[in-house]
Each structure stands twice: as structure tokens, then as C-alpha cells.
Coordinates of C-alpha atoms in Angstrom, one line a residue:
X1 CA 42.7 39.3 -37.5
X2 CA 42.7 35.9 -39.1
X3 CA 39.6 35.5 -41.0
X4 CA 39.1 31.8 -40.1
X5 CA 40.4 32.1 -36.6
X6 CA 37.4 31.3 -34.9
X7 CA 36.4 28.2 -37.4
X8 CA 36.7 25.3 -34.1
X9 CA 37.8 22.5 -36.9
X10 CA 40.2 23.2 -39.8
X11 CA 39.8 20.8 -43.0
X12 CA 41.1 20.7 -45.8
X13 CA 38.4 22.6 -47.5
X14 CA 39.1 25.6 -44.7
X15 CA 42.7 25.6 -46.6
X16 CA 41.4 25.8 -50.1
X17 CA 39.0 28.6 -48.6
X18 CA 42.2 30.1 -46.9
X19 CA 44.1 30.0 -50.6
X20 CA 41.0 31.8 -51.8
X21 CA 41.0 34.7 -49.4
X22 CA 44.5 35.5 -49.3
X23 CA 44.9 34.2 -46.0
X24 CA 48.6 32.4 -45.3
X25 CA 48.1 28.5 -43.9
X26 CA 50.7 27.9 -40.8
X27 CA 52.0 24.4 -40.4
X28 CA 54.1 22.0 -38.0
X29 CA 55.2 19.5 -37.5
X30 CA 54.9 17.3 -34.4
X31 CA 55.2 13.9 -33.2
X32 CA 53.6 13.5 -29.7
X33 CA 50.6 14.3 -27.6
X34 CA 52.5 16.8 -25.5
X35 CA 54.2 19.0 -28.2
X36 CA 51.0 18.4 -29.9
X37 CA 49.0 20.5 -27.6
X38 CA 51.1 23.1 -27.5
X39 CA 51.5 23.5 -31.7
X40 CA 47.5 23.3 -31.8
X41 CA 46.6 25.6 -28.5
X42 CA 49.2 28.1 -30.4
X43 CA 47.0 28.3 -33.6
X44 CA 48.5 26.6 -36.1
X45 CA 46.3 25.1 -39.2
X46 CA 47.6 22.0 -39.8
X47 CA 50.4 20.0 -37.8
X48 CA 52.1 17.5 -39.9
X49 CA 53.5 14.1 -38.4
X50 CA 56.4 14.1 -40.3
X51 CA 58.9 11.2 -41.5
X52 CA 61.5 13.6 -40.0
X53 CA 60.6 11.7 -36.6
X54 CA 63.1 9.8 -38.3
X55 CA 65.7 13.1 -37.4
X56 CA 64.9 14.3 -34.8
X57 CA 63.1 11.7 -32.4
X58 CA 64.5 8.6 -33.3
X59 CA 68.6 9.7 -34.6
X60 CA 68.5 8.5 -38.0
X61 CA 70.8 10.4 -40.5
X62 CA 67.9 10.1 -43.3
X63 CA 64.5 9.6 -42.9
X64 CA 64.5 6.3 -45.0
X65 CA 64.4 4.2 -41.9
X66 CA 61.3 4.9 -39.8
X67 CA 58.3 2.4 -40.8
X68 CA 54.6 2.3 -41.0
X69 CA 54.2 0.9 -37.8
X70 CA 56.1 3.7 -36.0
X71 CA 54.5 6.6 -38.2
X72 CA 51.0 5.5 -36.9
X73 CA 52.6 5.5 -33.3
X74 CA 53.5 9.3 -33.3
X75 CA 50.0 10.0 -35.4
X76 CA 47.9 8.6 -32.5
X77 CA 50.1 10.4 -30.1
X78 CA 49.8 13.4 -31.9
X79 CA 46.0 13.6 -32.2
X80 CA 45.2 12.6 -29.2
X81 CA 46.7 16.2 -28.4
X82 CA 45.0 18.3 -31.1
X83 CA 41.2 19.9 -31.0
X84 CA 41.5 22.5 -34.1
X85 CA 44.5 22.1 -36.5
X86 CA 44.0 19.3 -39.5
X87 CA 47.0 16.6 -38.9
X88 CA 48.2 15.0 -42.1
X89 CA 50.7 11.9 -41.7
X90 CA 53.2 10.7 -44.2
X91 CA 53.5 8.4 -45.7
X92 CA 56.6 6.4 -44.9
X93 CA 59.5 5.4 -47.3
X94 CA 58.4 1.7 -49.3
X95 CA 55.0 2.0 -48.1
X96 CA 53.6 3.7 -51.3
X97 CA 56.1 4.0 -53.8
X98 CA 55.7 0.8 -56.1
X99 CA 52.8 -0.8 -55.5
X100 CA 49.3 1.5 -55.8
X101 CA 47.4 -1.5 -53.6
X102 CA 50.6 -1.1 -51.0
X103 CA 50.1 2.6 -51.2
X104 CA 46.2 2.4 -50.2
X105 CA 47.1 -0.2 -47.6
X106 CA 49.2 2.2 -46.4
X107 CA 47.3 4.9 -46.4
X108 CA 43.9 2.9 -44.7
X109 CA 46.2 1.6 -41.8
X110 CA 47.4 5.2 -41.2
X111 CA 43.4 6.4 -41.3
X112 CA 42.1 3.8 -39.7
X113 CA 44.6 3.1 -37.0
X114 CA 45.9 6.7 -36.4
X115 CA 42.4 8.9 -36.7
X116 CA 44.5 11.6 -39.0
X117 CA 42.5 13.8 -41.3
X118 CA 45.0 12.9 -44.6
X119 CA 47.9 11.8 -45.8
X120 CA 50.8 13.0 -47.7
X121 CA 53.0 11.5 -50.3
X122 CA 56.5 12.9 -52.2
X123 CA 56.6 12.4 -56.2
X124 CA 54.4 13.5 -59.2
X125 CA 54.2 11.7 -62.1
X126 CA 56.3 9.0 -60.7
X127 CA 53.4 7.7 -58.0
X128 CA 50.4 9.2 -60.5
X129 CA 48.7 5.4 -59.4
X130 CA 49.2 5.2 -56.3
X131 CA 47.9 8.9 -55.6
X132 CA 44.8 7.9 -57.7
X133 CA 44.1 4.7 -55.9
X134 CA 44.3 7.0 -52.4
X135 CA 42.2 9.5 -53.6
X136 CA 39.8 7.4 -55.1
X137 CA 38.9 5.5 -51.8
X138 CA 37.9 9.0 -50.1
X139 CA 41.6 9.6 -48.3
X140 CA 43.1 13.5 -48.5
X141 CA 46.2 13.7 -50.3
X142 CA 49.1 16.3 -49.7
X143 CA 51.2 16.4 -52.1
X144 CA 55.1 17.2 -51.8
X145 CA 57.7 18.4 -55.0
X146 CA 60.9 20.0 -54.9
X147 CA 63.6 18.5 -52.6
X148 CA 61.8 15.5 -51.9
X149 CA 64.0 13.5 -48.6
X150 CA 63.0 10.2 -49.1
X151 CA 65.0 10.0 -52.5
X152 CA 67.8 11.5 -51.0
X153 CA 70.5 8.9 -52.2
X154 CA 69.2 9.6 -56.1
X155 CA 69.8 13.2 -55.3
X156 CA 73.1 12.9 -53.7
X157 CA 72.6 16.3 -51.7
X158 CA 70.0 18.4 -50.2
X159 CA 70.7 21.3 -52.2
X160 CA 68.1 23.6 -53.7
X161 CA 66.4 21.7 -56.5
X162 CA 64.8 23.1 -59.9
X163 CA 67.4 26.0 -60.7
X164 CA 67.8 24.4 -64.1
X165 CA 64.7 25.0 -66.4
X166 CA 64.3 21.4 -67.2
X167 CA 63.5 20.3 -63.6
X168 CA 61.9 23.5 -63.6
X169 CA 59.0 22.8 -65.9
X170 CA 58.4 19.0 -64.6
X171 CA 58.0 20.1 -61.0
X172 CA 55.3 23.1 -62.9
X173 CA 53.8 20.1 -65.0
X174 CA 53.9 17.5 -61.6
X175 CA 52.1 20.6 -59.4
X176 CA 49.3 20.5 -62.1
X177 CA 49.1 16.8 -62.3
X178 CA 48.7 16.5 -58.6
X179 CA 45.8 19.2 -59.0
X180 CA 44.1 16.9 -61.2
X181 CA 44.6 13.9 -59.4
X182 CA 42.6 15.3 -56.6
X183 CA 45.5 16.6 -54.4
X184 CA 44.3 18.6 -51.7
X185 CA 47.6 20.8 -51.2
X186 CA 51.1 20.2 -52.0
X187 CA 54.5 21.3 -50.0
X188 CA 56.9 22.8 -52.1
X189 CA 60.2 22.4 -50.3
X190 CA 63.7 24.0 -51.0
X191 CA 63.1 25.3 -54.5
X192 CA 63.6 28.9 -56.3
X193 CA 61.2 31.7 -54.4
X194 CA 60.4 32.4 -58.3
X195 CA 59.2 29.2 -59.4
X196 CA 57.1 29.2 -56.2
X197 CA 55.3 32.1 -56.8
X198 CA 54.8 30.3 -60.5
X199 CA 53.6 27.4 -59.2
X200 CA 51.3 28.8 -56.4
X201 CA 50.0 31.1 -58.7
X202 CA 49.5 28.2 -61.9
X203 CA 47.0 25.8 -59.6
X204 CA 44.0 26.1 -57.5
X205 CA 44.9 23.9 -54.8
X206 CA 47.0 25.8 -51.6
X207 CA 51.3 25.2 -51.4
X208 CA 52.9 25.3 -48.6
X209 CA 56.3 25.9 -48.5
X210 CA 59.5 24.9 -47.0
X211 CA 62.5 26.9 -48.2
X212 CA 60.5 28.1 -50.8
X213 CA 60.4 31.9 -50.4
X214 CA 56.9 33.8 -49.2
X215 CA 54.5 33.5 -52.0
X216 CA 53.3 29.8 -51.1
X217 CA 49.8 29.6 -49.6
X218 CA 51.7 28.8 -46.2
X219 CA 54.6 27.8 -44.5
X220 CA 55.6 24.7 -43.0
X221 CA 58.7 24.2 -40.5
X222 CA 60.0 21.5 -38.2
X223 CA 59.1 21.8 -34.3
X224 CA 62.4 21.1 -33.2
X225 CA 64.1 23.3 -35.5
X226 CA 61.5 26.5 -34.8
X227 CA 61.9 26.1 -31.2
X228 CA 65.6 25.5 -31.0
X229 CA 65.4 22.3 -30.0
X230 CA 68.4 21.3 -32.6
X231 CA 71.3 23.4 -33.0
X232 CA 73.1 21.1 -35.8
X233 CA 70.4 22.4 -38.3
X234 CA 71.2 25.7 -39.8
X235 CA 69.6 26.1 -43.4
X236 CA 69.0 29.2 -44.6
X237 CA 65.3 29.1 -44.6
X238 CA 65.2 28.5 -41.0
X239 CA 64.1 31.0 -38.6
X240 CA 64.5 29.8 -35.0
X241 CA 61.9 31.4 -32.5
X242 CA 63.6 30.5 -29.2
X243 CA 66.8 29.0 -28.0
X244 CA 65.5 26.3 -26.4
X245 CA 68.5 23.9 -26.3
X246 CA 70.2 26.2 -24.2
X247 CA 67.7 26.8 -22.0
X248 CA 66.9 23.0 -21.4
X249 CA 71.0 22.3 -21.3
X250 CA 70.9 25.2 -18.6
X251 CA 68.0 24.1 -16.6
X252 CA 69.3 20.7 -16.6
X253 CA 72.7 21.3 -15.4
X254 CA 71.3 23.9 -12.3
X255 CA 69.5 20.9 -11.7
X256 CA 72.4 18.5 -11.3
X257 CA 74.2 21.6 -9.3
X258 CA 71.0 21.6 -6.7
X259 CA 70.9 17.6 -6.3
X260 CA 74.5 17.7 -5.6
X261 CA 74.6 20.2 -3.1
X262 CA 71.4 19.0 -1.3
X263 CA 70.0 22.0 -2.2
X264 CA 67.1 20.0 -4.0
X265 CA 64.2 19.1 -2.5
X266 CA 64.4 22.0 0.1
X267 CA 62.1 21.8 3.5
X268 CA 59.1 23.4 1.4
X269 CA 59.5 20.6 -1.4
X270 CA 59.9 17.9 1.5
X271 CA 56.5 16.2 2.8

């Protein structure tokens, strides 16, 4: 039994408590009141609106292009849905990076506007200001190390990052940083299950991982991707739980089938 099943509210201290007692964080993401609903009535701890509404609501190869604007869109949506799991919103690509007053901005529009519970950024050392400035005016910062999407072009791929010791100890150095900075959690995302562990182990704060192996403090997965929902995805890391893009292909076309034949609405679904 989950020891802080019963807690009606989850913050982000409940996840350092969770770190503490052993007890695995569940995440995921979502990116409307609906689908919302269902993620929080299921359990989960935290639900992240993700930039990958950039993927998989709005089509976008990368998720460079969605804005501010639209981010605090699918965070209202989104909590307007929840009553237990803490909903953290990232922050979208140009709206932190450079500028620590942009990144605060930011980061007050999505709290303000939205009603989220915290934020989340992708660097270390890199945006070290800009994660100060946020964390200095009271807003909960996630972290997020590894394969970091939003500087996808300076990667080139999304292969596994950190196999080579080099990148290795920066991302073990940028995990501590983040610590110290006031970080809340961080998501380590497609790095060595070893170097994990290492990290997870090195700071106090909870990781959550993303094709990082099973010693992070959680686990984090896309909606769409858990469910099924989107059958072009196939990373190793992913488990899928259902196959629902056949079933909703299915139901769909006995639906055309039961228009076509007037076999839809029938006497009983006829007023």
C-alpha cells in the first residue's frame, strides 16, 4: 500500500518525503481537462504539462515551436481537471533560456495565469541565473538533465546521452548544482541506468526518470505514448499499457459502417 496514498494534496514536499521513504513518484503527462481527470482519478503524483503538446497535440516534429501563450492554455485546461496530483508546466523554448528577468516573467505568467503548482526548466549550469531568479521569487523548480529536447538541433539526435565519462560527470556536477540552487526534483531523461542510480543516489532532492532505468525516485512517461495513443513512437523505454489507437481506429470505422447502413440511431436512440 502506498504510504502517501491517502495524503488529498500532493506537493512538492510530499515527493521529497516520498524520496525519503523509499516510495517510487509516478508521473504524466497531460494536456487537457479531460485526460486530466482521468491521469489524476488514476493516482498519479504529479502530471506534467509537457512541451511535447508540441508532438503529440499540435503535430510539430520538435517541440521548439509551441509558445508561452499556448503552454498556459493546456495548464489551465489541465488543472481545471486535477484535485490530488501536483501539475508542473514547462517552460517553453526562448522563454527562459537567455534572459533570467525573461525566465521569471515566464515563469509568473505560467503561475499566475495557469494556477500550476511549479515549473520546470532543461539545463544546468547553462541557465544557473535564470533558475536562481525563479526560485528566488518563491516558484518550484523541476529540473531536467540528460537528453534535454529543446536543444535537439545542437544534439543532432535523440540518442542516449552521457555514455562518455566527460558528459558523464557534468550531468553528476549539473544534478548537484540544481540541488543547491533550490531545485525541487529533476527528470533525468534517456541516460545510462548506472549513472542514474549515481545520480539519484549523490543528491537529496527526488529524480524522475524517463529512459533512465529503475533506480530514479519515479518515472515519468508521455499519455499518449502509455496509452497507445501513438503508434510512430517505439523507444525502448516505452511500455505501452493499452492499444488504444486501435481501438479508437476500430470504433470509429464500426461507426462509419452503422451511419452508412442506417443502422445508427436505431428506434431506441430515436426520440
Amino acid at each position: 500500500m502506498s504510504v502517501h496514498s491517502e495524503i488529498k494534496k500532493i506537493t512538492t514536499e510530499t515527493l521529497r518525503k516520498m524520496k525519503f521513504d523509499k516510495e517510487k513518484i509516478t508521473m504524466l503527462t497531460a494536456y487537457d481537462f479531460t485526460t486530466a481527470k482521468m491521469v489524476d482519478a488514476g493516482g498519479v503524483d504529479a502530471i506534467l504539462v509537457g512541451d511535447s503538446a508540441s508532438n503529440v497535440m499540435a503535430g510539430y516534429e520538435t517541440t521548439l515551436p509551441i509558445t508561452l501563450d499556448q503552454m498556459i492554455y493546456h495548464a489551465q485546461c489541465v488543472i481545471r481537471g486535477v484535485d490530488r496530483a501536483l501539475v508542473v508546466v514547462d517552460l517553453p523554448f526562448g522563454s527562459y533560456q537567455s534572459n533570467p528577468e525573461k525566465a521569471l516573467e515566464s515563469a509568473v505568467r505560467i503561475m499566475k495565469e495557469s494556477e500550476a503548482h511549479a515549473i520546470k526548466l532543461e539545463g544546468g549550469k547553462e541557465v544557473e541565473k535564470s533558475i536562481k531568479k525563479i526560485v528566488n521569487a518563491g516558484i518550484p523548480v523541476m529540473g531536467h538533465l540528460g537528453l534535454t529536447p529543446q536543444s535537439i538541433y545542437q544534439f543532432g539526435t535523440y540518442k542516449v546521452r552521457a555514455k562518455e565519462d566527460e558528459e558523464a560527470e557534468k550531468l553528476i556536477r549539473d544534478a548537484k548544482l540544481l540541488e543547491e540552487l533550490g531545485c525541487f526534483s529533476l527528470v533525468l531523461e534517456k541516460i545510462p541506468a548506472a549513472l542514474a542510480k549515481k545520480v539519484s543516489e549523490s543528491i537529496s532532492i527526488p529524480t524522475i526518470g524517463i529512459g533512465a532505468g529503475p533506480d530514479c525516485d519515479g518515472q515519468v512517461l508521455v499519455y499518449h505514448d502509455m496509452v497507445g495513443m501513438n503508434k510512430d513512437f517505439t523507444p525502448k523505454f516505452l511500455r505501452r499499457y493499452l492499444d488504444l489507437y486501435s481501438e479508437i481506429t476500430g470504433a470509429v470505422s464500426q461507426y462509419v459502417k452503422d451511419v452508412k447502413s442506417v443502422n445508427f440511431p436505431n428506434q431506441e436512440e430515436s426520440y
